[in-house]
Coordinates of C-alpha atoms and ligand atoms in Angstrom, one line a residue:
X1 CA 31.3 -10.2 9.2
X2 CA 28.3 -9.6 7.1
X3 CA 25.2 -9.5 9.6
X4 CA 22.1 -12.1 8.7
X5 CA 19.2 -11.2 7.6
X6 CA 17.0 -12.6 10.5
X7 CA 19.1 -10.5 12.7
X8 CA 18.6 -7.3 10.3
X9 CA 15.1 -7.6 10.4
X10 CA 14.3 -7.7 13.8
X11 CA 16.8 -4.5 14.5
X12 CA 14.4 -1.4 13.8
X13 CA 16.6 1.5 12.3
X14 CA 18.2 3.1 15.5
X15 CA 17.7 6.8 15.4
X16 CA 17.5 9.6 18.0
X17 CA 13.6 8.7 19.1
X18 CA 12.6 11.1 21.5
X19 CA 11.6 10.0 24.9
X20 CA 14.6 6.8 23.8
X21 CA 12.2 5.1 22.3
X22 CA 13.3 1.2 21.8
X23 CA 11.4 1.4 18.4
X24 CA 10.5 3.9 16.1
X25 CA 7.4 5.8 17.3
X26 CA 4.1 6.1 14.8
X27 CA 4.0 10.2 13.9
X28 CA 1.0 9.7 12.9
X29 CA 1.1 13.6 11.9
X30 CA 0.4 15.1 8.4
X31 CA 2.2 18.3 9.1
X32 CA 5.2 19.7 11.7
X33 CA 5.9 23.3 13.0
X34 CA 9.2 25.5 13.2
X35 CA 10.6 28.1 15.2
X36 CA 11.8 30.5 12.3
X37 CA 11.8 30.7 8.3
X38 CA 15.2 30.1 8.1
X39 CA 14.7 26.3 9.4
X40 CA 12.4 25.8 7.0
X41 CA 14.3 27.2 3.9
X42 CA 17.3 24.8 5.2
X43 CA 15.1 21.8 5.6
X44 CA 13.8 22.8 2.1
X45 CA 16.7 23.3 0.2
X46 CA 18.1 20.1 2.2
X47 CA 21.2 21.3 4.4
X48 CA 19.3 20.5 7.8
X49 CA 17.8 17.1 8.5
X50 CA 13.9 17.8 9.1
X51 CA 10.7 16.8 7.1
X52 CA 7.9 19.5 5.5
X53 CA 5.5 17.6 5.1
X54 CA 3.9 14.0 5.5
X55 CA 3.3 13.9 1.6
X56 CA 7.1 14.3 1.3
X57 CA 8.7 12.2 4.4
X58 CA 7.6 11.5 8.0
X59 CA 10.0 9.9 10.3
X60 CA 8.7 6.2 10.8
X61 CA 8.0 6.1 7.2
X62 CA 11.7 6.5 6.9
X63 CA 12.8 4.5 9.5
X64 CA 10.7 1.7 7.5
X65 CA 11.8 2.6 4.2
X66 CA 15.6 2.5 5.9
X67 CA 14.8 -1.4 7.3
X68 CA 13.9 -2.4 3.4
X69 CA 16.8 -1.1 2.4
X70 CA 18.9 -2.9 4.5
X71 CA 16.9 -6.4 4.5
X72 CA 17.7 -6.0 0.7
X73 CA 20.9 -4.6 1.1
X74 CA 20.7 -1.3 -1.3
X75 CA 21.9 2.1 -0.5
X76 CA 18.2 3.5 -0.2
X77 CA 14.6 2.8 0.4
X78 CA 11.1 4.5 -0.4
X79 CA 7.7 3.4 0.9
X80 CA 4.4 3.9 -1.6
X81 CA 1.2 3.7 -0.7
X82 CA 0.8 0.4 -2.5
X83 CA 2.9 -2.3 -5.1
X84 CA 0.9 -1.1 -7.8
X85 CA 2.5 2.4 -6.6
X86 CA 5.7 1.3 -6.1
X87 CA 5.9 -0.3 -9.6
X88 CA 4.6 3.0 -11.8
X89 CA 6.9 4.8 -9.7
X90 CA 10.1 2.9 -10.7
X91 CA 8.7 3.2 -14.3
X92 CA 8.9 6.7 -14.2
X93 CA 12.0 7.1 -12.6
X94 CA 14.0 4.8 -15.1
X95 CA 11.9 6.0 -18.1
X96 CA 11.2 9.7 -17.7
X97 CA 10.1 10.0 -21.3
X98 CA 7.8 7.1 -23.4
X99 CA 9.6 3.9 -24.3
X100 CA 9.6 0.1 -24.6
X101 CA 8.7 -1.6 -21.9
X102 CA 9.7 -5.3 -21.9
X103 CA 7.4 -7.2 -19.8
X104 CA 8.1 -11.0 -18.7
X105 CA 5.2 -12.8 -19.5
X106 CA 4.1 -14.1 -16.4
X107 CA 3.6 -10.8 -14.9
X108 CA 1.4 -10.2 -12.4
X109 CA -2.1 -8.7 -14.0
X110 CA -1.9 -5.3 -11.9
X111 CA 1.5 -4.9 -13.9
X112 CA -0.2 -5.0 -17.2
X113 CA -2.9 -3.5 -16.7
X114 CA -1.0 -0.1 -15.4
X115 CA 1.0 -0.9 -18.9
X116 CA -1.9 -1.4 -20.7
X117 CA -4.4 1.5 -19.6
X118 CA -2.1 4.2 -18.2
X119 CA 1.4 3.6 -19.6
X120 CA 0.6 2.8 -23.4
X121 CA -1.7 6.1 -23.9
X122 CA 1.2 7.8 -22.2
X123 CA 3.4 6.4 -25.4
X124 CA 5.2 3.9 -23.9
X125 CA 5.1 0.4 -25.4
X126 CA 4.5 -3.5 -24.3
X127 CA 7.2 -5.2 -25.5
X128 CA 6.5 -8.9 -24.0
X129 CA 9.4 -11.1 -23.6
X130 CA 10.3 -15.1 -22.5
X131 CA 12.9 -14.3 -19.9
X132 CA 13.2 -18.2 -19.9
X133 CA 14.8 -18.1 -23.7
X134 CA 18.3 -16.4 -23.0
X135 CA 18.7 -16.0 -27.0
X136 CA 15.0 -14.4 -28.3
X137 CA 15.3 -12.0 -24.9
X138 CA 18.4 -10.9 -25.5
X139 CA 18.0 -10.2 -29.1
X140 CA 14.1 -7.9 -28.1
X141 CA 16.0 -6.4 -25.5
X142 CA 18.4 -5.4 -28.5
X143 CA 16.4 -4.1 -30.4
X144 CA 14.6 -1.7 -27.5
X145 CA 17.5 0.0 -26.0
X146 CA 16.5 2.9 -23.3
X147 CA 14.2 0.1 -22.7
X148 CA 12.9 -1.2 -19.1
X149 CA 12.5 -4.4 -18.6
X150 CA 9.9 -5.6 -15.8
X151 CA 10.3 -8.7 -14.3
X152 CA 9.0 -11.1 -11.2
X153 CA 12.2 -13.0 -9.3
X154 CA 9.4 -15.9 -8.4
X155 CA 6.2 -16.0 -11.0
X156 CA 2.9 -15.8 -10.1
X157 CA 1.3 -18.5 -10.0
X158 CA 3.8 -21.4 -11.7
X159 CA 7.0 -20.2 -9.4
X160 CA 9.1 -19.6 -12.7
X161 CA 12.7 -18.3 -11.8
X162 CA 14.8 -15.7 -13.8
X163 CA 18.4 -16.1 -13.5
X164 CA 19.2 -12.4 -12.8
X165 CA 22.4 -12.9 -13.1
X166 CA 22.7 -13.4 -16.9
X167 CA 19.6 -11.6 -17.6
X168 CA 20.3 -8.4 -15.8
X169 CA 24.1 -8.4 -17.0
X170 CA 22.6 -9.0 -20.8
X171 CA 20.0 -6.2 -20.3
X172 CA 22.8 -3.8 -19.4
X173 CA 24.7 -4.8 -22.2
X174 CA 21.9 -4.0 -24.5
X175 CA 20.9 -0.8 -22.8
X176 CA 17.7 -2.0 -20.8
X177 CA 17.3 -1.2 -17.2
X178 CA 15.7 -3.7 -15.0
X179 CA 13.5 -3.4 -12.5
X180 CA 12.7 -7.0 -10.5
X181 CA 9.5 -6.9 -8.5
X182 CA 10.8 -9.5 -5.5
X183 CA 7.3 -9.5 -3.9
X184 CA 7.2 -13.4 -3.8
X185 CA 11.1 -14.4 -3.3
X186 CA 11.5 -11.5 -0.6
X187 CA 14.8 -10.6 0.7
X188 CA 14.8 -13.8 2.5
X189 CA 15.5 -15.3 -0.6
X190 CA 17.1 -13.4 -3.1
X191 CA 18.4 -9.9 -3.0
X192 CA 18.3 -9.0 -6.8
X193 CA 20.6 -5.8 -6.4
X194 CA 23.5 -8.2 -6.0
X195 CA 22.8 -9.0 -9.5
X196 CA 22.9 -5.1 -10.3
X197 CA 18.8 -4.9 -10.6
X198 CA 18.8 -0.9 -11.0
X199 CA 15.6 -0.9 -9.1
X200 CA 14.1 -3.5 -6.8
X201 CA 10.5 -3.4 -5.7
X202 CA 7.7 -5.0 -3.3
X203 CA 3.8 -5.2 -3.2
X204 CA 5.0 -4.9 0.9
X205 CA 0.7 -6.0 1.6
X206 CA 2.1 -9.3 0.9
X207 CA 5.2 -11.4 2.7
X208 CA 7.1 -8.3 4.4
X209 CA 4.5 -7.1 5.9
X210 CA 3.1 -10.0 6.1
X211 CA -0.6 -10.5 7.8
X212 CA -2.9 -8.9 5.3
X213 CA -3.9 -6.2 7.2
X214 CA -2.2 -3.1 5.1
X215 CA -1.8 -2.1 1.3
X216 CA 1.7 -0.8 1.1
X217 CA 4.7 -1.3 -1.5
X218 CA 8.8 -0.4 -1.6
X219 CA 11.3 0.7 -4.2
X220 CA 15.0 0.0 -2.9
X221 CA 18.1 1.6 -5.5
X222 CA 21.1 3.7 -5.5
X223 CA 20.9 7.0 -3.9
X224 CA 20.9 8.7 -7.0
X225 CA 17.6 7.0 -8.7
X226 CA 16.1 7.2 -5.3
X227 CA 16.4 11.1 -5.4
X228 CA 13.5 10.4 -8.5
X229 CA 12.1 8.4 -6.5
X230 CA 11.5 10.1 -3.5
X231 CA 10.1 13.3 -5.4
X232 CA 8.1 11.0 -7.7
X233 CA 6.1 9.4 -4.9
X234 CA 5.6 13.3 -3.3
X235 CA 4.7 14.6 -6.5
X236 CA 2.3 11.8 -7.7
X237 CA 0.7 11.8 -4.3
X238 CA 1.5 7.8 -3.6
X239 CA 2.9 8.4 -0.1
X240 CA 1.5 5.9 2.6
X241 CA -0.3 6.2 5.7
X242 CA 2.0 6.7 8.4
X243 CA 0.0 4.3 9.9
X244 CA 0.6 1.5 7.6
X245 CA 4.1 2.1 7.5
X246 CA 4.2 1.4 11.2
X247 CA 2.1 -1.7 10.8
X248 CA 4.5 -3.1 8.4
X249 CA 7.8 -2.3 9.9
X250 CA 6.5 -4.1 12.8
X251 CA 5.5 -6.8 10.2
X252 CA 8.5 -6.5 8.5
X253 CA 10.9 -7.9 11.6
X254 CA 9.6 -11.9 11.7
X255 CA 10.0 -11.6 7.9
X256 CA 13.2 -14.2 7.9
X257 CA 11.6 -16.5 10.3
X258 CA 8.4 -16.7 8.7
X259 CA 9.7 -17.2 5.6
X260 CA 11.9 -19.7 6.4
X261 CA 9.3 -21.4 8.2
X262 CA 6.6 -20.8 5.4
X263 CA 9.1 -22.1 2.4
X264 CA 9.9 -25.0 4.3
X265 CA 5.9 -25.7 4.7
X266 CA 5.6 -25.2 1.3
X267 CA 8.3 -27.8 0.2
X268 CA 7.3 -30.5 2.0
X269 CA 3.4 -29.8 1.3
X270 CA 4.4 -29.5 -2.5
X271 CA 6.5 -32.8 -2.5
X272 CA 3.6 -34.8 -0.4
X273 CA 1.0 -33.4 -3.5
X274 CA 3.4 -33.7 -6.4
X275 CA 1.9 -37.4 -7.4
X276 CA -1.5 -36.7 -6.4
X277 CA -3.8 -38.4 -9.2
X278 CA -6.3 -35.5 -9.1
X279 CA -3.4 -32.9 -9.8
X280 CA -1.6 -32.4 -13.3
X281 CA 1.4 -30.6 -12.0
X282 CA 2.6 -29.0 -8.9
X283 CA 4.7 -26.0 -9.7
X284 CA 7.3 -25.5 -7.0
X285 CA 10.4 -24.4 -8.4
X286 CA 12.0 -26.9 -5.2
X287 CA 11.5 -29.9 -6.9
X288 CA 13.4 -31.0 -9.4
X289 CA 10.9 -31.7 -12.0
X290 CA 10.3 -28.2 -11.6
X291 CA 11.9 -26.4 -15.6
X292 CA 13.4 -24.0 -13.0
X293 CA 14.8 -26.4 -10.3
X294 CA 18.5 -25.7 -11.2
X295 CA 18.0 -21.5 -12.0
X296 CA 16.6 -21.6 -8.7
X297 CA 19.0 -23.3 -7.1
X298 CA 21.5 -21.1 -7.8
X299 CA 19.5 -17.9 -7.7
X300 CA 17.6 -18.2 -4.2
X301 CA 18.8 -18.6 -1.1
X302 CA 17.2 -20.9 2.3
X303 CA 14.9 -22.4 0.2
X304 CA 12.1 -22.0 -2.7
X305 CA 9.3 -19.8 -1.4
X306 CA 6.2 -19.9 0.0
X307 CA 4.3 -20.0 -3.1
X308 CA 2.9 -22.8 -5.2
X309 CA 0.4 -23.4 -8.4
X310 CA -1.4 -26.5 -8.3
X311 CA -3.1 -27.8 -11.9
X312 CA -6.2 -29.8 -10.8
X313 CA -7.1 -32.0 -14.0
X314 CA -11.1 -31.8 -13.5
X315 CA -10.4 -28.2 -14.5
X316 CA -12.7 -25.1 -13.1
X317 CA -15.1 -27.8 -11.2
X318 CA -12.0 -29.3 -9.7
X319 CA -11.0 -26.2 -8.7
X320 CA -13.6 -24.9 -7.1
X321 CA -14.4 -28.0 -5.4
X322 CA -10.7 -27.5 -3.6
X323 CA -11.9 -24.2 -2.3
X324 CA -15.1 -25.2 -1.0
X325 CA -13.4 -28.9 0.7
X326 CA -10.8 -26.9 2.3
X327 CA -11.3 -25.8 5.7
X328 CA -8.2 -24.0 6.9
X329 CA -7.4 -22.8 3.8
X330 CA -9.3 -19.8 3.1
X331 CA -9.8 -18.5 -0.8
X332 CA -8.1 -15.4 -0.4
X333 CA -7.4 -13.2 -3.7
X334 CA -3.8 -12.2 -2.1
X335 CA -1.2 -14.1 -0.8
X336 CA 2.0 -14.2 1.5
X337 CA -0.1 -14.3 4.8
X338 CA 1.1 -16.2 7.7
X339 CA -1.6 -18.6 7.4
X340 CA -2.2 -20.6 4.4
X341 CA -4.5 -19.3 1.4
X342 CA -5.4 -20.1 -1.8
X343 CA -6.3 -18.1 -5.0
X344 CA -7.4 -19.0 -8.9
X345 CA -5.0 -16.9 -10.9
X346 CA -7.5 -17.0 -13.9
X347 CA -10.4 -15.2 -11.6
X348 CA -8.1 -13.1 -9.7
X349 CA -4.4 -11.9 -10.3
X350 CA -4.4 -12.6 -13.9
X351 CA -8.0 -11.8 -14.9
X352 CA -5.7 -8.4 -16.6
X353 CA -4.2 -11.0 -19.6
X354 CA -5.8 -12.3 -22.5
X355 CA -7.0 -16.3 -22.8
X356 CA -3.8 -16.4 -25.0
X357 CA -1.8 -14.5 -23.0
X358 CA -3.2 -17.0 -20.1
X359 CA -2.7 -20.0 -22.2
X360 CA 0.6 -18.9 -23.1
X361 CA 2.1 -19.2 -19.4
X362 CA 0.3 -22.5 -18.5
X363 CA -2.8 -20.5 -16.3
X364 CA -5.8 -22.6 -17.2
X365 CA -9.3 -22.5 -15.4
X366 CA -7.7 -25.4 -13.5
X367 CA -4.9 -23.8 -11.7
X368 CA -4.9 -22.6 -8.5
X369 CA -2.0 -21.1 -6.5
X370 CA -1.1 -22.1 -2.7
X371 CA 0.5 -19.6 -0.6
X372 CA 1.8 -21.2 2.4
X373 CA 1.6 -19.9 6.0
X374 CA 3.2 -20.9 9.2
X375 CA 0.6 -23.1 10.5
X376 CA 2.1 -26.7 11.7
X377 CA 2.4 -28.5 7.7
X378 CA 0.8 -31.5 9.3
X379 CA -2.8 -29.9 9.5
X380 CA -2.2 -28.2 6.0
X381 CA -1.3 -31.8 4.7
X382 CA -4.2 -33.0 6.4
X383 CA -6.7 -30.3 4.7
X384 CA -5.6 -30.7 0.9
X385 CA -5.4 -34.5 0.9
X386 CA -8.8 -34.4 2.2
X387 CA -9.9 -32.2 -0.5
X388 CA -8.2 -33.4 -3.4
X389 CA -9.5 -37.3 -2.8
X390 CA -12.1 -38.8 -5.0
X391 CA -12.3 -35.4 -7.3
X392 CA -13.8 -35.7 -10.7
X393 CA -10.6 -35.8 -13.0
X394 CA -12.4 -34.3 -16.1
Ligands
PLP1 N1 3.4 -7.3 -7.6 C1 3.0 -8.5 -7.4 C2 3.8 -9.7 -7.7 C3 1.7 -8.7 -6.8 O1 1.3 -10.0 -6.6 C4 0.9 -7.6 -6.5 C5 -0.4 -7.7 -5.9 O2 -1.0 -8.8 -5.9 C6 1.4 -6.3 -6.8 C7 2.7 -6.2 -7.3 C8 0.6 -5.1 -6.5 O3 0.7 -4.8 -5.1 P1 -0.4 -4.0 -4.2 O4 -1.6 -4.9 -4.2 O5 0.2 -3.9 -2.9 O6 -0.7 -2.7 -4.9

């Protein structure tokens, strides 16, 4: 029997700890020492088990990378210093030489913006696509073959959901690889390598690990990409803190209960707002009148996330007359906390895009995004009907 994923999460990886260790110790070390030469050549050339050097592997680094693996249920896992690591990373190793790159257009800014400024000088090339418009993506991706295609399993901010099954099996077809960023569904929701994703990958800061305390981000593939991988994130210097990987593997083991908790929040807080005269549109991909409702029903699994945009219609004033009513909800510029924040894509994680490219996915100066925490979903309730009464509807 299959085991579930809130009982994977909360199992750290089992290795030989010294001492028998119940969890994985922090070697907070940058270096290790060896009795003789030889060890080291055979750690080196990989026919003893053994690490070199903390650039290259440490031990709870592993262990964590070895618990995102399994929470996502691929053969290997890497940690990277941060999302935005993680993500030129999996670039590289899919597309060792300059190519298209086919971008969903609600990509999170950070992901263009590495496109933009340090991918296109390289030589590679934007190649935006709808992944909502089967036909048009399906004839770009084409026409880009050798391609990558970058996508989000949940947007940011309008909680638009890809159906990875006949996307990804359409990109293969056409010769693209895909690599689906699975920051806001989690594991807990979706695990996109079911679908054949050829590279999954987290901004870990967020959801896994989960209390905004650490920068941190994942790549989870076959063995033989992760091999790339591995030396890409030693070579480019991305490698993370042993510190912070410690941090979020202890993070990483309520994962499944908070989200579960957090999504359910979310859908009832999104279903009290959805009528609210002072908002234009909730975008939870749990309600039906979401365009997603039925993608996402079939894609994602206990629920719809944790993550919601809300359009006020008074516009920017509105909006910032939200942040400053609220008073559990904090304005935070990041998201997937265990308590509640909110963000305004426009200012923050799509200031990267174009007003076109803005206007495009539906992020006006009005909308903000909600990412739900754990708190009791009474007080939340509580806090944004009191700020959304009596606002100036523009
Ligand atoms: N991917 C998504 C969807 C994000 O929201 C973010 C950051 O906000 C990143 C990647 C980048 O992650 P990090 O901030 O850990 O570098």
């Amino acid at each position: 029997m299959a085991i579930d994923i809130h009982t994977r999460a909360v199992q750290p990886p089992q290795m030989d700890w010294p001492q028998n260790s119940a969890v994985p110790p922090l070697y907070q070390t940058a270096a290790y020492t060896y009795k003789s030469l030889e060890q080291v050549d055979r750690i080196f050339q990989g026919t003893d088990d053994g690490y070199t050097y903390t650039r290259a592997g440490n031990p709870t680094t592993r262990a964590f990378a070895d618990l995102i693996a399994s929470l996502e249920e691929g053969e290997q896992g890497a940690i990277a210093a941060s999302g935005m690591g993680a993500i030129l990373v999996a670039v590289l190793a899919l597309e060792e030489s300059p190519g298209p790159l086919l971008m969903a257009r609600e990509i999170y800014g950070g992901s263009l913006g590495l496109v933009r400024r340090v991918l296109e000088p390289l030589g590679y090339r934007l190649v935006w696509v709808d992944t909502h418009a089967p036909e048009a993506c399906l004839g770009i991706m084409r026409e880009n073959p050798g391609g990558v295609l970058i996508l989000e399993s949940i947007s940011n901010p309008l909680g638009r959901v890809c159906a990875l099954d006949t996307l990804i099996e359409s990109a293969h077809r056409s010769g693209v690889k895909v690599i689906v960023d699975n920051t806001f569904a989690t594991p807990y929701h979706v695990r996109p390598l079911r679908f054949g994703a050829d590279l999954v990958v987290h901004s870990v800061t967020k959801f896994i690990a989960g209390h905004s305390d650490l920068i941190l981000g994942a790549i989870v593939g076959k063995a033989d990409i992760m091999k790339t991988v591995d030396s890409l994130i030693n070579l480019m210097g991305v490698t993370p803190d042993p510190y912070a990987a410690w941090l979020g593997m202890r993070g990483a083991r309520t994962l499944a209960l908070r989200m579960e908790r957090a999504s359910d929040n979310a859908m009832t807080l999104a279903t009290v707002l959805k009528d609210h005269p002072a908002l234009a549109q909730v975008n939870y991909p749990g309600l039906t009148r979401h365009p997603d409702y039925n993608v996402a029903k079939r894609i994602l699994n206990g629920g719809f996330g944790a993550i919601f945009g809300l359009s006020l219609k008074g516009g920017r004033t509105a909006a910032e007359e939200v942040i400053r009513r609220l008073t559990i909800v904090p304005f935070v510029p990041s998201l997937g906390d265990v308590m509640t924040t909110i963000s305004h894509p426009q200012v923050a994680s799509h200031r990267e895009l174009t007003q076109a490219e803005q206007e495009r996915v539906a992020i006006d100066p009005g909308v903000l995004r909600v990412s739900v925490g754990i708190e009791n979903v009474r007080d939340l309730i509580e806090d944004f009907t009191n700020a959304l009464s009596g606002l100036v509807l523009g």
